Amino acid sequence: MRIDKLLANMGYGSRKEVKKLLKDGAVKVDGMPVKDAKFHVNVAEEEVTVYGDVVEYKEFVYLMMNKPPGVISATEDDVHETVIDLLEEEDVIFEPFPVGRLDKDTEGFLLLTNDGQLAHQLLSPKKHVPKKYYAKVEGRVTEADAEAFKKGVILDDGYETKPGELTILHEGDISEIELVITEGKFHQVKRMFEAVGKKVIYLKRTEMGPLKLDEELELGQYRELTDEELELLKG
Ligand code: URA
């Protein structure tokens, strides 16, 4: 990869600013100053430094966020704050995007990456990646609802859902439940409960595929996936 592209990708400024760094002799490859912006670096084998600091090159970034309510799961929005607005500049430079969507008022596990191939695999309907949600539901959620979800329910547009696994944590006027679904239709959890005459009043995604939301993450916080998590995810 060209040295100017690498440094620009890694957040060392625009191509122009990077050119200046090179001209100033700040950049070394395996200890040798490099001034030519077109110089090719083998990122796997050569060590690049800027003013003596090693440039840790990576192509992809994988972030687990505890999405807060009130922000949109999109890269851009004219009106509302997006999940990208919550990222540090050092992560934004990788141009990550959210893998799938959570509603504006939904909280919890959101994966952000610039790895299009992985995102595609996780979102592909053929892969049936399970997603687990915790919800508070207005109305008494019963075993009859669990049975209905197991068979699949008909949503307001006539779509019949794939089986969902409903666990009732608390049955009351406001019930607490966990639901695992393997698809991601628009407002799916809310509409599944509407199909059985109930209303979701709080929704949080707690798991996606093999990964669990890190409970240490406060709302709006995020961290990179660990190597183990990434391995699990890639299968
Ligand atoms: N189902 C919903 O209804 N909303 C979400 O944000 C995610 C799943």
Coordinates of C-alpha atoms and ligand atoms in Angstrom, one line a residue:
M1 CA 0.0 0.0 0.0
R2 CA 1.2 3.5 -0.7
I3 CA 2.6 5.2 2.4
D4 CA 0.5 8.3 1.9
K5 CA -2.7 6.3 1.7
L6 CA -1.8 4.2 4.7
L7 CA -1.1 7.3 6.9
A8 CA -4.2 9.1 5.7
N9 CA -6.2 5.9 6.4
M10 CA -4.7 5.7 9.9
G11 CA -5.8 9.3 10.7
Y12 CA -2.5 11.2 10.2
G13 CA -4.4 13.8 8.3
S14 CA -5.3 14.5 4.7
R15 CA -3.1 13.4 1.8
K16 CA -1.7 17.0 1.8
E17 CA -0.9 16.9 5.5
V18 CA 0.6 13.5 5.2
K19 CA 2.8 14.8 2.3
K20 CA 4.1 17.4 4.7
L21 CA 4.9 14.8 7.4
L22 CA 6.8 12.9 4.7
K23 CA 8.7 16.0 3.5
D24 CA 9.6 16.9 7.1
G25 CA 11.3 13.5 7.5
A26 CA 8.9 12.4 10.3
V27 CA 8.1 9.1 8.6
K28 CA 10.4 6.1 8.7
V29 CA 9.9 2.6 7.3
D30 CA 12.1 0.0 9.1
G31 CA 14.1 2.9 10.5
M32 CA 14.8 4.5 7.1
P33 CA 13.3 8.0 6.4
V34 CA 10.8 7.9 3.6
K35 CA 9.9 11.2 1.8
D36 CA 8.2 9.8 -1.3
A37 CA 4.4 9.7 -1.0
K38 CA 4.3 7.0 -3.6
F39 CA 6.6 4.7 -1.6
H40 CA 5.0 1.2 -1.2
V41 CA 4.9 -0.4 2.2
N42 CA 4.2 -4.0 3.0
V43 CA 2.1 -3.5 6.1
A44 CA 2.5 -7.1 7.2
E45 CA 6.3 -7.0 7.3
E46 CA 7.6 -3.5 7.6
E47 CA 7.4 -1.2 10.5
V48 CA 6.2 2.4 9.9
T49 CA 6.8 5.1 12.5
V50 CA 5.8 8.7 12.6
Y51 CA 8.0 10.9 14.8
G52 CA 9.1 7.5 16.4
D53 CA 5.6 6.2 17.2
V54 CA 4.8 2.9 15.6
V55 CA 1.8 3.0 13.3
E56 CA -0.4 0.0 14.1
Y57 CA -2.0 -0.7 10.8
K58 CA -5.3 -2.5 10.6
E59 CA -7.8 -2.7 7.8
F60 CA -10.9 -3.5 9.7
V61 CA -12.4 -2.3 12.9
Y62 CA -15.1 -4.2 15.0
L63 CA -16.9 -2.3 17.7
M64 CA -19.4 -3.4 20.2
M65 CA -21.7 -0.6 21.4
N66 CA -24.3 -0.4 24.1
K67 CA -26.6 1.8 22.0
P68 CA -28.5 4.4 24.0
P69 CA -32.1 5.4 23.2
G70 CA -32.6 8.5 21.1
V71 CA -29.9 7.9 18.5
I72 CA -30.3 6.5 15.1
S73 CA -28.6 3.3 13.8
A74 CA -27.3 4.9 10.7
T75 CA -24.2 6.5 9.4
E76 CA -25.9 9.9 8.6
D77 CA -29.0 11.7 9.5
D78 CA -30.0 15.3 8.9
V79 CA -31.8 15.8 12.1
H80 CA -30.9 13.2 14.7
E81 CA -27.7 12.1 16.4
T82 CA -26.4 8.8 14.9
V83 CA -24.4 6.0 16.5
I84 CA -21.4 7.2 14.4
D85 CA -21.6 10.6 16.2
L86 CA -20.8 8.7 19.4
L87 CA -17.5 7.3 18.1
E88 CA -14.1 8.8 18.7
E89 CA -12.4 10.2 15.6
E90 CA -9.7 7.5 15.8
D91 CA -12.5 5.0 15.1
V92 CA -14.5 7.1 12.7
I93 CA -11.6 7.2 10.3
F94 CA -12.2 3.5 9.5
E95 CA -15.7 4.4 8.3
P96 CA -17.6 1.8 10.3
F97 CA -21.3 1.3 9.9
P98 CA -23.9 -0.4 12.1
V99 CA -24.6 -4.1 11.3
G100 CA -28.4 -4.0 11.1
R101 CA -30.6 -1.6 12.8
L102 CA -32.1 -1.0 16.2
D103 CA -35.0 1.4 16.5
K104 CA -34.3 4.8 17.8
D105 CA -35.8 3.9 21.2
T106 CA -34.1 0.5 21.4
E107 CA -31.0 0.0 23.5
G108 CA -28.3 -2.5 23.6
F109 CA -25.9 -4.6 21.5
L110 CA -24.9 -2.9 18.2
L111 CA -22.0 -4.1 16.2
L112 CA -20.2 -1.5 14.1
T113 CA -17.7 -2.5 11.5
N114 CA -16.2 -1.6 8.1
D115 CA -16.0 -5.3 7.2
G116 CA -18.7 -5.6 4.6
Q117 CA -18.3 -9.3 4.1
L118 CA -18.8 -10.1 7.8
A119 CA -21.8 -7.7 8.0
H120 CA -23.3 -9.4 5.0
Q121 CA -22.9 -12.8 6.6
L122 CA -24.5 -11.7 9.9
L123 CA -27.4 -10.0 8.1
S124 CA -28.1 -12.7 5.5
P125 CA -31.6 -14.2 6.1
K126 CA -30.1 -17.6 5.1
K127 CA -27.7 -17.6 8.1
H128 CA -30.5 -17.4 10.7
V129 CA -28.2 -15.5 13.1
P130 CA -30.0 -15.5 16.5
K131 CA -30.6 -12.2 18.3
K132 CA -31.7 -12.1 21.9
Y133 CA -33.8 -9.2 23.3
Y134 CA -34.9 -8.3 26.8
A135 CA -38.2 -6.4 26.9
K136 CA -40.8 -5.0 29.2
V137 CA -44.2 -5.6 27.8
E138 CA -47.5 -3.9 28.8
G139 CA -49.9 -6.8 29.5
R140 CA -49.6 -10.3 30.9
V141 CA -47.3 -12.3 28.7
T142 CA -48.3 -16.0 29.1
E143 CA -47.2 -19.4 28.0
A144 CA -49.8 -19.2 25.3
D145 CA -47.8 -16.3 23.8
A146 CA -44.7 -18.5 24.0
E147 CA -46.5 -21.2 22.1
A148 CA -47.7 -18.8 19.5
F149 CA -44.2 -17.4 19.0
K150 CA -42.8 -20.9 18.7
K151 CA -45.1 -21.6 15.8
G152 CA -44.7 -18.1 14.3
V153 CA -47.1 -15.2 14.4
I154 CA -48.7 -13.2 11.6
L155 CA -47.5 -9.6 11.6
D156 CA -49.7 -6.6 10.5
D157 CA -48.5 -6.9 6.9
G158 CA -49.4 -10.6 6.7
Y159 CA -45.8 -11.9 7.1
E160 CA -45.6 -15.0 9.2
T161 CA -42.5 -15.0 11.4
K162 CA -40.0 -17.8 11.8
P163 CA -40.2 -19.5 15.2
G164 CA -39.1 -17.3 18.2
E165 CA -38.1 -18.5 21.6
L166 CA -39.9 -16.6 24.3
T167 CA -38.9 -16.9 28.0
I168 CA -41.1 -15.2 30.5
L169 CA -39.0 -13.7 33.3
H170 CA -41.9 -12.0 35.1
E171 CA -45.6 -12.3 34.4
G172 CA -47.6 -9.3 35.5
D173 CA -49.4 -6.1 34.3
I174 CA -46.0 -5.2 33.0
S175 CA -44.2 -8.4 32.0
E176 CA -40.5 -9.0 31.5
I177 CA -39.4 -11.4 28.9
E178 CA -36.5 -12.5 26.7
L179 CA -37.0 -13.3 23.1
V180 CA -34.7 -14.9 20.6
I181 CA -35.4 -14.4 16.9
T182 CA -33.4 -15.3 13.9
E183 CA -34.7 -12.7 11.5
G184 CA -34.7 -8.9 11.5
K185 CA -37.9 -7.5 10.0
F186 CA -38.7 -3.9 10.7
H187 CA -39.8 -3.4 14.3
Q188 CA -40.0 -7.2 14.5
V189 CA -40.1 -7.7 18.3
K190 CA -42.7 -4.9 18.8
R191 CA -44.8 -6.2 16.0
M192 CA -44.7 -9.8 17.3
F193 CA -46.1 -8.6 20.6
E194 CA -48.7 -6.5 18.7
A195 CA -49.7 -9.7 17.0
V196 CA -50.7 -11.2 20.4
G197 CA -52.3 -7.9 21.6
K198 CA -49.5 -6.6 23.7
K199 CA -47.2 -3.6 23.7
V200 CA -43.4 -3.4 24.1
I201 CA -42.6 -0.5 26.3
Y202 CA -38.8 -1.1 26.7
L203 CA -36.5 -3.0 24.4
K204 CA -32.8 -3.9 24.7
R205 CA -30.8 -6.3 22.5
T206 CA -28.5 -8.4 24.7
E207 CA -27.0 -10.9 22.3
M208 CA -26.2 -11.2 18.6
G209 CA -25.0 -14.6 17.3
P210 CA -22.3 -15.9 19.7
L211 CA -21.7 -12.5 21.3
K212 CA -23.2 -11.1 24.5
L213 CA -23.4 -7.4 25.3
D214 CA -20.6 -6.5 27.7
E215 CA -22.5 -5.3 30.7
E216 CA -19.6 -3.1 31.7
L217 CA -20.5 -0.8 28.8
E218 CA -22.7 2.1 29.9
L219 CA -25.3 3.3 27.5
G220 CA -23.4 5.1 24.6
Q221 CA -20.1 3.4 25.4
Y222 CA -18.4 1.0 23.1
R223 CA -15.2 -1.0 22.8
E224 CA -13.4 -3.1 20.2
L225 CA -14.2 -6.8 20.1
T226 CA -11.6 -9.0 21.7
D227 CA -9.7 -11.5 19.5
E228 CA -11.7 -14.3 21.1
E229 CA -15.0 -12.5 20.3
L230 CA -13.9 -11.9 16.7
E231 CA -13.0 -15.6 16.3
L232 CA -16.4 -16.6 17.6
L233 CA -18.1 -14.2 15.3
K234 CA -16.2 -15.3 12.2
G235 CA -16.9 -19.0 13.1
Ligands
URA1 N1 -37.3 -5.4 17.1 C1 -37.9 -4.2 17.3 O1 -39.1 -4.1 17.3 N2 -37.1 -3.1 17.4 C2 -35.7 -3.2 17.4 O2 -35.0 -2.2 17.5 C3 -35.2 -4.5 17.2 C4 -36.0 -5.6 17.0

